[in-house]
Backbone as JSON Lines, residues from 0, in Angstrom:
{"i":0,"aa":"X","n":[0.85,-1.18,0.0],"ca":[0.0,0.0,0.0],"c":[0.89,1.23,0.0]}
{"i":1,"aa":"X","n":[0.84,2.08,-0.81],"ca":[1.62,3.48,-0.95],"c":[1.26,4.26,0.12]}
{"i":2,"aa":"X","n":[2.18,4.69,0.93],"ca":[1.91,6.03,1.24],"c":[0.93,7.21,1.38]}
{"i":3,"aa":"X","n":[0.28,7.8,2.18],"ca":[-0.5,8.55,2.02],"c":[0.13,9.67,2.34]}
{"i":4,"aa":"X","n":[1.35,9.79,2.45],"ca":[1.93,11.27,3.13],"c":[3.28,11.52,1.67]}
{"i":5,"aa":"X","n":[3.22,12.89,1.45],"ca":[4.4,13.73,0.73],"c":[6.04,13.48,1.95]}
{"i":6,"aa":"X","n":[6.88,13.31,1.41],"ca":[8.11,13.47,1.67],"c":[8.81,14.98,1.54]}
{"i":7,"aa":"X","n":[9.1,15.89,2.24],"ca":[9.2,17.25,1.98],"c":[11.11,17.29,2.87]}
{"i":8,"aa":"X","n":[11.77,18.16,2.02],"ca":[12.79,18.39,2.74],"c":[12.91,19.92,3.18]}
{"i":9,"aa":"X","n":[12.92,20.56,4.32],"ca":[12.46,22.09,4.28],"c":[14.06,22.42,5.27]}
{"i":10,"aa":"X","n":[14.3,23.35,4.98],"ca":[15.86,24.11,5.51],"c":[15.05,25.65,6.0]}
{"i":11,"aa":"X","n":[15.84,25.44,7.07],"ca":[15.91,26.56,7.43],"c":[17.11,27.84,7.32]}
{"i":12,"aa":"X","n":[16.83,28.78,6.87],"ca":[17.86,29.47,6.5],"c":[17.96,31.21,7.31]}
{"i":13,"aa":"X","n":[18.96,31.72,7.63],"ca":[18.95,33.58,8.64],"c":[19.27,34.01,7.01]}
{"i":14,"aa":"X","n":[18.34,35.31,6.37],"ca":[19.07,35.79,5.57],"c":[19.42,37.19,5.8]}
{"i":15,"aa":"X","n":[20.46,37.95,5.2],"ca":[21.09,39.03,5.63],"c":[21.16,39.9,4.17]}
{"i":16,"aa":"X","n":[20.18,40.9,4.5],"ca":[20.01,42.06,3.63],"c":[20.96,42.58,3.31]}
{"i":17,"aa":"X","n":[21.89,42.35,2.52],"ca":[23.12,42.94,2.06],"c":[23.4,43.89,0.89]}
{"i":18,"aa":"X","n":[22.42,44.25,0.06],"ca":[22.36,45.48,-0.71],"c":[20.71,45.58,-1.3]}
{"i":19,"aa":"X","n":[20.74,46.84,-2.1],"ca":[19.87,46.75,-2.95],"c":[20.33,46.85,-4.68]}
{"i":20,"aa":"X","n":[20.06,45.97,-5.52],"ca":[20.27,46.27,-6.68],"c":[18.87,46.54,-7.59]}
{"i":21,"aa":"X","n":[19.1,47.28,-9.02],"ca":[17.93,47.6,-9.61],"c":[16.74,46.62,-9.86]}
{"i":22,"aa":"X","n":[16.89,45.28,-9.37],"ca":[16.24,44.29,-9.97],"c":[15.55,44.04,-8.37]}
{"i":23,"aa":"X","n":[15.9,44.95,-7.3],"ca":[15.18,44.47,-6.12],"c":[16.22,44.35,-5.01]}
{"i":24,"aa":"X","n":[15.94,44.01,-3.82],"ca":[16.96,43.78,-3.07],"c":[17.32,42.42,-2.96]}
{"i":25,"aa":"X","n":[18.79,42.09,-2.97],"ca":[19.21,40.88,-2.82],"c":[19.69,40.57,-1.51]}
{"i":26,"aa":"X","n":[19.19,39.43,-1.18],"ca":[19.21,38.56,0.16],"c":[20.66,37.54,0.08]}
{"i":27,"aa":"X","n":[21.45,37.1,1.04],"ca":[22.37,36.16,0.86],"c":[21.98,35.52,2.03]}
{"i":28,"aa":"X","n":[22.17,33.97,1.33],"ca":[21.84,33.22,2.74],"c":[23.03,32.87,3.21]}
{"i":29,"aa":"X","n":[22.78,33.36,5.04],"ca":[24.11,33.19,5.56],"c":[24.45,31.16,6.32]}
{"i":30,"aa":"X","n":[24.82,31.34,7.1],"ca":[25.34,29.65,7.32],"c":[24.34,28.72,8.21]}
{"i":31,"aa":"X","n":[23.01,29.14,8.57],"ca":[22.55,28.45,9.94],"c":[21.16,27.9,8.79]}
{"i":32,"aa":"X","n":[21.57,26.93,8.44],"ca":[20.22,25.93,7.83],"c":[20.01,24.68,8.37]}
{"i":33,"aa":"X","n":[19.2,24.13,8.3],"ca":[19.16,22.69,9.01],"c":[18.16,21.98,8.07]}
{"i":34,"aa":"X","n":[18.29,20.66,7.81],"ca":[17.68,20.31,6.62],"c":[16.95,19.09,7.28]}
{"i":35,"aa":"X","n":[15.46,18.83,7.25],"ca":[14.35,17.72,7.88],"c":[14.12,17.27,6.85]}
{"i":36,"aa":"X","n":[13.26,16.23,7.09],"ca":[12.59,15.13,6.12],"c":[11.22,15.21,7.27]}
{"i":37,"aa":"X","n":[10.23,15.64,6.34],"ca":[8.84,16.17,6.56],"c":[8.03,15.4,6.05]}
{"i":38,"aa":"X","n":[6.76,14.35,6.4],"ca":[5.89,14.11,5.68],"c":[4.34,14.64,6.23]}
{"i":39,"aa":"X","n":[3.75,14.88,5.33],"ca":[2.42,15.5,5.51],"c":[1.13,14.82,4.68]}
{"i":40,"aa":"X","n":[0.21,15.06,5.47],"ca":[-0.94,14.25,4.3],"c":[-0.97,15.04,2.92]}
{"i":41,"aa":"X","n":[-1.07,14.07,2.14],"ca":[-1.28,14.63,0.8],"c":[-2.27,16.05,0.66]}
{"i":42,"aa":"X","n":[-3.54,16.23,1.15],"ca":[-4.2,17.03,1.09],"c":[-3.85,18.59,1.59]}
{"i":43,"aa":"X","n":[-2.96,18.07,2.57],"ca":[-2.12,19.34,3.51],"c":[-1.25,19.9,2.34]}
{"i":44,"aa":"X","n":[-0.41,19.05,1.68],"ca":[0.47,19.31,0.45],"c":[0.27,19.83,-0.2]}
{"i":45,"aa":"X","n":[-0.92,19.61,-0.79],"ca":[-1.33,20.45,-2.41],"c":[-2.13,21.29,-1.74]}
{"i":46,"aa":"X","n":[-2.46,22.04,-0.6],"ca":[-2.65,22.99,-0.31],"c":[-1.58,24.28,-0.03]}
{"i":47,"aa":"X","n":[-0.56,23.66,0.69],"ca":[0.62,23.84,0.65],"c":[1.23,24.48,-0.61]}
{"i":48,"aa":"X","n":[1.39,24.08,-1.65],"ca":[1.62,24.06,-2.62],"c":[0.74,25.25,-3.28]}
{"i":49,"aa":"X","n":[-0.29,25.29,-3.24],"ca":[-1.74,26.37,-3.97],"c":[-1.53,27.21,-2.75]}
{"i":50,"aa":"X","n":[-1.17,27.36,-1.68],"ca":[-0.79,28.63,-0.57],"c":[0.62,29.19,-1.48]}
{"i":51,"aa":"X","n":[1.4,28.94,-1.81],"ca":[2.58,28.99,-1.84],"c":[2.63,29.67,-3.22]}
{"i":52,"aa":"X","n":[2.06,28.94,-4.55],"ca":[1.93,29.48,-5.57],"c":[1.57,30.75,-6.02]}
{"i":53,"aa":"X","n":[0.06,30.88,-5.2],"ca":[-0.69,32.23,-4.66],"c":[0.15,33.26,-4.41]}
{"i":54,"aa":"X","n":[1.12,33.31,-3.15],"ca":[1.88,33.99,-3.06],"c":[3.68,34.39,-3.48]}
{"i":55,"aa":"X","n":[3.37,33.33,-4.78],"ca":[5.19,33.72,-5.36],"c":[6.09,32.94,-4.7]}
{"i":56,"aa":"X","n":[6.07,32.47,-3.91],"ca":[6.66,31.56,-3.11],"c":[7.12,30.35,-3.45]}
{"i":57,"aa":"X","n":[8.54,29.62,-3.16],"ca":[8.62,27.89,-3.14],"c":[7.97,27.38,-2.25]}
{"i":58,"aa":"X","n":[8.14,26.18,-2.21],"ca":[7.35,25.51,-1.02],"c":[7.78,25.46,0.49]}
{"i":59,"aa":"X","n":[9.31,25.47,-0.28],"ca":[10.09,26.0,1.42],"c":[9.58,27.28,2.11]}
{"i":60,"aa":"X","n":[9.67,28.31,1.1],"ca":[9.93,29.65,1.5],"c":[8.13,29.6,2.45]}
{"i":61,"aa":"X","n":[7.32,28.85,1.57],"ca":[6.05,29.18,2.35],"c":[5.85,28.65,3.46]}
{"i":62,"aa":"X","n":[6.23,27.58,4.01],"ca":[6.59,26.63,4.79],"c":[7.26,27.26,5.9]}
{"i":63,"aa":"X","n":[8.32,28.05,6.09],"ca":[8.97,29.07,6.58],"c":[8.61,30.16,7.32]}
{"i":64,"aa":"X","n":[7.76,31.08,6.06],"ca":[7.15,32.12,6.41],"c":[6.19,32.01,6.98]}
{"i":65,"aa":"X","n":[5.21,29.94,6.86],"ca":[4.11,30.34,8.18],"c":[4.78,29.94,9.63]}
{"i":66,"aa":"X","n":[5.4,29.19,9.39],"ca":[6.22,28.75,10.77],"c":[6.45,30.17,11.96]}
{"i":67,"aa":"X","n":[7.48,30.85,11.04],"ca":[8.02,31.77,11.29],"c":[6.96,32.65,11.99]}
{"i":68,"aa":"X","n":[5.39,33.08,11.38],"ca":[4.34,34.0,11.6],"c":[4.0,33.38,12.54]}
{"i":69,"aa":"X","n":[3.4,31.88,12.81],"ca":[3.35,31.3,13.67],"c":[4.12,31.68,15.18]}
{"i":70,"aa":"X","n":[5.13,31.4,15.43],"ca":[6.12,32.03,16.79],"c":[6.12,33.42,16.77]}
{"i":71,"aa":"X","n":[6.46,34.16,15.6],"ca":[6.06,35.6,16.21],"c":[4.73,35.88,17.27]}
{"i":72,"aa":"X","n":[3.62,35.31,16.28],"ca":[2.03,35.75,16.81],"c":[2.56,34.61,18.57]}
{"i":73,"aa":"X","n":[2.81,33.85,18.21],"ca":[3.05,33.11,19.96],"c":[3.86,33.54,20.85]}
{"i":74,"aa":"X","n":[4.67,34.4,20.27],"ca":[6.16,35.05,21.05],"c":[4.72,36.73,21.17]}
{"i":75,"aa":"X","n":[4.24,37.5,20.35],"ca":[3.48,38.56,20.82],"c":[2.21,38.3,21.85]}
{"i":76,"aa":"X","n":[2.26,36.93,21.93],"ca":[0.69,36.6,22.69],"c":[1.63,36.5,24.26]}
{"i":77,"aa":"X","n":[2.41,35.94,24.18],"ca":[3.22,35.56,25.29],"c":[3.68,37.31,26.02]}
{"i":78,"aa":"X","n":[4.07,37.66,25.36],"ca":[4.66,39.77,25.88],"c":[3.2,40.11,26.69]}
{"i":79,"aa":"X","n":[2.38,39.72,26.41],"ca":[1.05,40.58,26.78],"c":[0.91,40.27,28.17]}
């Protein structure tokens, strides 16, 4: 029986605003990534995926940026 879950590898990466050029500002990723093996239900995935698309995003980067929104909003609930 196959699998019902996606295999995802997601890194985490600090990036450091290091100039602006005419095409936008360029980001360099500096050294602190860590690389998982993620599985998720399929349905979570291709939502994942249609979140991600929506907003210009890879699948990492979206993956990331909710994580990331995630602990902020829990790190601002926590200050109060």
């Amino acid at each position: 029986m196959p699998c019902a879950h996606r295999h995802l590898v997601v890194s985490r990466c600090r990036l450091q605003d290091v100039s602006t050029t005419p095409h936008g500002p360029y980001c360099e990723v500096m050294d602190e990534t860590t690389r998982i093996t993620l599985r998720l239900p399929v349905d979570l995935h291709e939502w994942l995926v249609a979140q991600a698309r929506s907003a210009r995003r890879s699948l990492n980067s979206e993956i990331v940026y909710r994580l990331e929104a995630e602990r902020a909003a829990e790190a601002d609930g926590e200050s109060r």
